[in-house]
Amino acid sequence: MDKSARPLAAVILAAGKGTRMKSERAKVLHEVCGRPLAFYPVRAALSLDCSPAVVVVGHQAAEVERELEALFGTQLRFAEQKEQLGTGHAVLCAKAALKGFADTGSILILAGDVPLLKTETLQLLVQAKARTGAELALLTIRPESPTGYGRIVRDSRGEVQRIVEEKDASASEKQIGEVNASIYLADAGFLWKALAAVTRSNAQGEFYLTDIVGAAAEEARAGNGAAPVAVEADENEVSGVNDKAQLAWSSAQLRERQNARLMRDGVVMIDPQVTYVDEGVEVGGDTVLEPMVSLRGKTRVGRGVEIGQGCVVVDSEIADGAKLLPYSHVEGAEVGPLAIVGPFARLRPGAQLAERAHVGNFVELKKTFLGKGSKANHLAYLGDAVIGEGCNIGAGTITCNYDGVNKHTTTIEDGAFIGSDSQLVAPLTIGRGAYVGTGTTVREDVPAGSLAVSAGKQRNIEGWVEKKAPKKKASKA
Ligand code: UD1
Ligand code: MG
């Protein structure tokens, strides 16, 4: 921001219930690309260095506050609007939180449900206001259908006069195609004065924020400053989310934008329409994302990684050159460089794969470190285990980590070989280079270099089939 510019504060309106969402959850907490709706306008405000930025909360105030605080920390202030008496009342509720902010500063007002709003568009608003010297600038749109929106009433010279809400509009006003996007930039001194004069004498009995537009026009007519300035914006960009169809639509729009950015940065997407990357996820160049991949939460994917069809990766780190083969589920895990996972593998929180480790089909890892080059290629459960380098974990191996009360650790040292279908009853250490014979239930430590077997000697009973095996009954004719 230009240092000579006026100080800028923001008020983000997020108190409404969002009745049309037909939901138990407050509207602004519904997720778009992994973040609550309100995240996006708040981020847009912060990108203009608005300080302070005040979020007006009301419906499910505590939850909204908690979620936004988790995302933005101390950058935000919150103001509560206990009763939702209208948008003008909502902005007034932020006044105390803006105490100390200069009357000569400007206040950006945004709705909490416009996820597609871009910083550049807000900058246009700042510029238009600075250029004209108006006390108030606002974004307008010309949607395909203006129904439901507040209409922008202009005079014969084209100056903005006021906004009339749908419910208060005359038949001829309803014909106006230019409508209010509900995004404003106002001089603080003007705003507080104008809001103090707003009444509830309208069809909805609410304090309309839109009335400040009429107030600014009146001041201009009285010779005090310029008429309110309107900046026309793209309808899609400023459209609010009011129901779940619009939520899905906005998510798709945002996804398209973000996927395009990732591809420009060198990520390969076989079909970006069905590739789901949450806001904030990092993906390195030359990484390939196959269809139906979901990368969620705090996930970071390195360069040259292959993520196969249908993989879901949550809060995980995937290092350079790793491969996740199709339909693997990875959560809270770290996958080392050139490691291979799947197909159909499950890495649960605390799974850590070192460089070139392999985890194959139907293998589940939880809170387990799998050392460099070690392999667990088929059908295993490895929980609370520390596995060294170059180990081979046979098909069907199970760490029995839970005794019904506590979890215990299994330690498998470098180079150990665990035969198929073995149960390792923790706590337990299998020494360096030791072998566990197939089908062994290991209950005691196995020293380095030894072989553990627990099955008795095999006995063959000759001729048993002929003499004792159950006979099939002769079928009735
Ligand atoms: C508002 C505008 C309308 C504009 C439209 C654009 C008014 C009176 N009307 O109408 O001109 O065309 O937005 O989408 O402002 N909110 C509160 N507290 C309240 C009421 C609302 O915090 O008491 C918040 C809502 O959570 C929402 C935003 O303000 O984020 C807008 O409220 P909403 O009820 O959707 O206003 P509209 O009727 O759509
Ligand atoms: Mg609305």
mmCIF file of N, CA, C and O in Angstrom, residues 108-110 114 117-126 128 136-142 149-150 152 154 160 163 178-185 213 228-234 237-239:
data_model
loop_
_atom_site.group_PDB
_atom_site.id
_atom_site.type_symbol
_atom_site.label_atom_id
_atom_site.label_comp_id
_atom_site.label_asym_id
_atom_site.label_seq_id
_atom_site.Cartn_x
_atom_site.Cartn_y
_atom_site.Cartn_z
ATOM 1 N N LEU A 108 -13.371 -0.226 4.969
ATOM 2 C CA LEU A 108 -13.831 -1.140 3.931
ATOM 3 C C LEU A 108 -14.882 -2.043 4.561
ATOM 4 O O LEU A 108 -14.646 -2.604 5.635
ATOM 5 N N ILE A 109 -16.025 -2.161 3.913
ATOM 6 C CA ILE A 109 -17.083 -3.020 4.458
ATOM 7 C C ILE A 109 -17.354 -4.158 3.474
ATOM 8 O O ILE A 109 -17.643 -3.922 2.295
ATOM 9 N N LEU A 110 -17.241 -5.363 3.980
ATOM 10 C CA LEU A 110 -17.422 -6.551 3.131
ATOM 11 C C LEU A 110 -18.434 -7.485 3.768
ATOM 12 O O LEU A 110 -18.527 -7.549 4.990
ATOM 13 N N VAL A 114 -18.736 -13.770 0.473
ATOM 14 C CA VAL A 114 -18.329 -13.575 -0.931
ATOM 15 C C VAL A 114 -16.907 -14.137 -1.149
ATOM 16 O O VAL A 114 -15.919 -13.417 -1.111
ATOM 17 N N LEU A 117 -14.167 -12.864 -4.192
ATOM 18 C CA LEU A 117 -13.712 -11.476 -4.287
ATOM 19 C C LEU A 117 -12.183 -11.396 -4.381
ATOM 20 O O LEU A 117 -11.473 -12.019 -3.609
ATOM 21 N N LYS A 118 -11.707 -10.601 -5.349
ATOM 22 C CA LYS A 118 -10.262 -10.496 -5.543
ATOM 23 C C LYS A 118 -9.709 -9.189 -4.961
ATOM 24 O O LYS A 118 -10.381 -8.154 -4.985
ATOM 25 N N THR A 119 -8.474 -9.250 -4.529
ATOM 26 C CA THR A 119 -7.788 -8.067 -4.003
ATOM 27 C C THR A 119 -7.785 -6.941 -5.033
ATOM 28 O O THR A 119 -8.016 -5.778 -4.686
ATOM 29 N N GLU A 120 -7.546 -7.300 -6.293
ATOM 30 C CA GLU A 120 -7.452 -6.257 -7.336
ATOM 31 C C GLU A 120 -8.738 -5.438 -7.444
ATOM 32 O O GLU A 120 -8.698 -4.238 -7.713
ATOM 33 N N THR A 121 -9.871 -6.119 -7.240
ATOM 34 C CA THR A 121 -11.148 -5.416 -7.343
ATOM 35 C C THR A 121 -11.294 -4.418 -6.197
ATOM 36 O O THR A 121 -11.782 -3.300 -6.386
ATOM 37 N N LEU A 122 -10.835 -4.825 -5.015
ATOM 38 C CA LEU A 122 -10.891 -3.900 -3.878
ATOM 39 C C LEU A 122 -9.961 -2.716 -4.111
ATOM 40 O O LEU A 122 -10.253 -1.584 -3.716
ATOM 41 N N GLN A 123 -8.848 -2.999 -4.777
ATOM 42 C CA GLN A 123 -7.928 -1.898 -5.084
ATOM 43 C C GLN A 123 -8.575 -0.884 -6.024
ATOM 44 O O GLN A 123 -8.367 0.324 -5.887
ATOM 45 N N LEU A 124 -9.398 -1.385 -6.958
ATOM 46 C CA LEU A 124 -10.112 -0.468 -7.864
ATOM 47 C C LEU A 124 -11.026 0.458 -7.069
ATOM 48 O O LEU A 124 -11.167 1.642 -7.387
ATOM 49 N N LEU A 125 -11.629 -0.110 -6.026
ATOM 50 C CA LEU A 125 -12.519 0.681 -5.177
ATOM 51 C C LEU A 125 -11.720 1.778 -4.452
ATOM 52 O O LEU A 125 -12.136 2.943 -4.409
ATOM 53 N N VAL A 126 -10.567 1.377 -3.927
ATOM 54 C CA VAL A 126 -9.694 2.347 -3.227
ATOM 55 C C VAL A 126 -9.292 3.462 -4.194
ATOM 56 O O VAL A 126 -9.352 4.657 -3.864
ATOM 57 N N ALA A 128 -10.768 4.439 -7.035
ATOM 58 C CA ALA A 128 -11.893 5.269 -7.475
ATOM 59 C C ALA A 128 -12.239 6.300 -6.410
ATOM 60 O O ALA A 128 -12.515 7.464 -6.705
ATOM 61 N N LEU A 136 -17.705 8.077 -0.179
ATOM 62 C CA LEU A 136 -18.203 6.705 -0.220
ATOM 63 C C LEU A 136 -18.022 6.129 -1.627
ATOM 64 O O LEU A 136 -18.392 6.765 -2.613
ATOM 65 N N ALA A 137 -17.432 4.937 -1.686
ATOM 66 C CA ALA A 137 -17.336 4.218 -2.963
ATOM 67 C C ALA A 137 -17.983 2.854 -2.755
ATOM 68 O O ALA A 137 -17.938 2.302 -1.655
ATOM 69 N N LEU A 138 -18.604 2.337 -3.804
ATOM 70 C CA LEU A 138 -19.244 1.033 -3.663
ATOM 71 C C LEU A 138 -19.128 0.235 -4.954
ATOM 72 O O LEU A 138 -18.948 0.803 -6.034
ATOM 73 N N LEU A 139 -19.196 -1.096 -4.799
ATOM 74 C CA LEU A 139 -19.154 -1.954 -5.987
ATOM 75 C C LEU A 139 -20.578 -2.241 -6.435
ATOM 76 O O LEU A 139 -21.457 -2.517 -5.609
ATOM 77 N N THR A 140 -20.792 -2.165 -7.735
ATOM 78 C CA THR A 140 -22.100 -2.524 -8.267
ATOM 79 C C THR A 140 -21.919 -3.615 -9.322
ATOM 80 O O THR A 140 -20.817 -3.836 -9.830
ATOM 81 N N ILE A 141 -23.003 -4.292 -9.622
ATOM 82 C CA ILE A 141 -22.977 -5.312 -10.676
ATOM 83 C C ILE A 141 -24.238 -5.205 -11.527
ATOM 84 O O ILE A 141 -25.229 -4.608 -11.105
ATOM 85 N N ARG A 142 -24.155 -5.801 -12.698
ATOM 86 C CA ARG A 142 -25.334 -5.887 -13.564
ATOM 87 C C ARG A 142 -25.604 -7.368 -13.804
ATOM 88 O O ARG A 142 -25.192 -7.928 -14.818
ATOM 89 N N TYR A 149 -31.786 -8.097 -5.236
ATOM 90 C CA TYR A 149 -30.722 -7.151 -4.892
ATOM 91 C C TYR A 149 -31.285 -5.749 -4.649
ATOM 92 O O TYR A 149 -32.373 -5.406 -5.125
ATOM 93 N N GLY A 150 -30.475 -4.931 -3.965
ATOM 94 C CA GLY A 150 -30.792 -3.514 -3.853
ATOM 95 C C GLY A 150 -30.431 -2.822 -5.164
ATOM 96 O O GLY A 150 -29.354 -3.049 -5.718
ATOM 97 N N ILE A 152 -29.539 0.335 -7.725
ATOM 98 C CA ILE A 152 -28.805 1.605 -7.693
ATOM 99 C C ILE A 152 -29.636 2.654 -8.442
ATOM 100 O O ILE A 152 -29.833 2.541 -9.661
ATOM 101 N N ARG A 154 -29.930 6.255 -9.943
ATOM 102 C CA ARG A 154 -29.082 7.382 -10.372
ATOM 103 C C ARG A 154 -29.978 8.527 -10.834
ATOM 104 O O ARG A 154 -31.121 8.308 -11.235
ATOM 105 N N VAL A 160 -25.001 8.631 -8.621
ATOM 106 C CA VAL A 160 -25.697 7.699 -7.724
ATOM 107 C C VAL A 160 -26.463 8.496 -6.673
ATOM 108 O O VAL A 160 -25.898 9.365 -6.005
ATOM 109 N N ILE A 163 -29.862 3.758 -2.789
ATOM 110 C CA ILE A 163 -30.124 2.348 -3.098
ATOM 111 C C ILE A 163 -31.514 2.029 -2.588
ATOM 112 O O ILE A 163 -31.873 2.428 -1.472
ATOM 113 N N GLU A 178 -28.761 -2.241 -12.623
ATOM 114 C CA GLU A 178 -27.523 -2.098 -11.836
ATOM 115 C C GLU A 178 -27.858 -2.265 -10.355
ATOM 116 O O GLU A 178 -28.749 -1.580 -9.848
ATOM 117 N N VAL A 179 -27.136 -3.153 -9.683
ATOM 118 C CA VAL A 179 -27.486 -3.434 -8.285
ATOM 119 C C VAL A 179 -26.261 -3.359 -7.368
ATOM 120 O O VAL A 179 -25.111 -3.344 -7.816
ATOM 121 N N ASN A 180 -26.576 -3.359 -6.078
ATOM 122 C CA ASN A 180 -25.573 -3.202 -5.028
ATOM 123 C C ASN A 180 -24.905 -4.542 -4.715
ATOM 124 O O ASN A 180 -25.577 -5.528 -4.442
ATOM 125 N N ALA A 181 -23.568 -4.553 -4.726
ATOM 126 C CA ALA A 181 -22.845 -5.787 -4.412
ATOM 127 C C ALA A 181 -22.580 -5.911 -2.918
ATOM 128 O O ALA A 181 -22.071 -6.923 -2.450
ATOM 129 N N SER A 182 -22.894 -4.857 -2.166
ATOM 130 C CA SER A 182 -22.711 -4.866 -0.711
ATOM 131 C C SER A 182 -21.236 -4.843 -0.302
ATOM 132 O O SER A 182 -20.845 -5.460 0.678
ATOM 133 N N ILE A 183 -20.438 -4.137 -1.075
ATOM 134 C CA ILE A 183 -19.016 -3.956 -0.752
ATOM 135 C C ILE A 183 -18.735 -2.459 -0.861
ATOM 136 O O ILE A 183 -18.932 -1.862 -1.926
ATOM 137 N N TYR A 184 -18.331 -1.870 0.247
ATOM 138 C CA TYR A 184 -18.222 -0.413 0.299
ATOM 139 C C TYR A 184 -16.883 0.018 0.868
ATOM 140 O O TYR A 184 -16.241 -0.713 1.620
ATOM 141 N N LEU A 185 -16.526 1.255 0.534
ATOM 142 C CA LEU A 185 -15.378 1.899 1.164
ATOM 143 C C LEU A 185 -15.852 3.298 1.541
ATOM 144 O O LEU A 185 -16.287 4.073 0.675
ATOM 145 N N VAL A 213 -25.763 5.410 1.349
ATOM 146 C CA VAL A 213 -25.537 5.876 -0.026
ATOM 147 C C VAL A 213 -26.372 7.132 -0.284
ATOM 148 O O VAL A 213 -25.867 8.139 -0.803
ATOM 149 N N PRO A 228 -21.362 9.802 -4.283
ATOM 150 C CA PRO A 228 -20.809 8.461 -4.119
ATOM 151 C C PRO A 228 -20.374 7.887 -5.465
ATOM 152 O O PRO A 228 -21.043 8.110 -6.480
ATOM 153 N N VAL A 229 -19.263 7.193 -5.441
ATOM 154 C CA VAL A 229 -18.742 6.672 -6.708
ATOM 155 C C VAL A 229 -18.969 5.157 -6.759
ATOM 156 O O VAL A 229 -18.708 4.444 -5.790
ATOM 157 N N ALA A 230 -19.513 4.701 -7.891
ATOM 158 C CA ALA A 230 -19.792 3.280 -8.062
ATOM 159 C C ALA A 230 -18.780 2.661 -9.020
ATOM 160 O O ALA A 230 -18.480 3.231 -10.058
ATOM 161 N N VAL A 231 -18.249 1.521 -8.659
ATOM 162 C CA VAL A 231 -17.310 0.800 -9.525
ATOM 163 C C VAL A 231 -17.984 -0.502 -9.930
ATOM 164 O O VAL A 231 -18.398 -1.283 -9.063
ATOM 165 N N GLU A 232 -18.103 -0.702 -11.226
ATOM 166 C CA GLU A 232 -18.798 -1.916 -11.663
ATOM 167 C C GLU A 232 -17.863 -3.123 -11.599
ATOM 168 O O GLU A 232 -16.733 -3.079 -12.070
ATOM 169 N N ALA A 233 -18.353 -4.171 -10.978
ATOM 170 C CA ALA A 233 -17.537 -5.372 -10.797
ATOM 171 C C ALA A 233 -18.142 -6.532 -11.572
ATOM 172 O O ALA A 233 -19.262 -6.446 -12.072
ATOM 173 N N ASP A 234 -17.382 -7.614 -11.629
ATOM 174 C CA ASP A 234 -17.848 -8.811 -12.303
ATOM 175 C C ASP A 234 -18.861 -9.518 -11.397
ATOM 176 O O ASP A 234 -18.606 -9.735 -10.210
ATOM 177 N N GLU A 237 -17.687 -12.650 -9.506
ATOM 178 C CA GLU A 237 -16.677 -12.438 -8.466
ATOM 179 C C GLU A 237 -17.277 -11.965 -7.149
ATOM 180 O O GLU A 237 -16.786 -12.315 -6.080
ATOM 181 N N VAL A 238 -18.320 -11.157 -7.213
ATOM 182 C CA VAL A 238 -18.854 -10.617 -5.963
ATOM 183 C C VAL A 238 -20.132 -11.322 -5.521
ATOM 184 O O VAL A 238 -20.776 -10.899 -4.569
ATOM 185 N N SER A 239 -20.481 -12.408 -6.216
ATOM 186 C CA SER A 239 -21.745 -13.036 -5.848
ATOM 187 C C SER A 239 -21.612 -13.738 -4.499
ATOM 188 O O SER A 239 -20.614 -14.388 -4.207
#
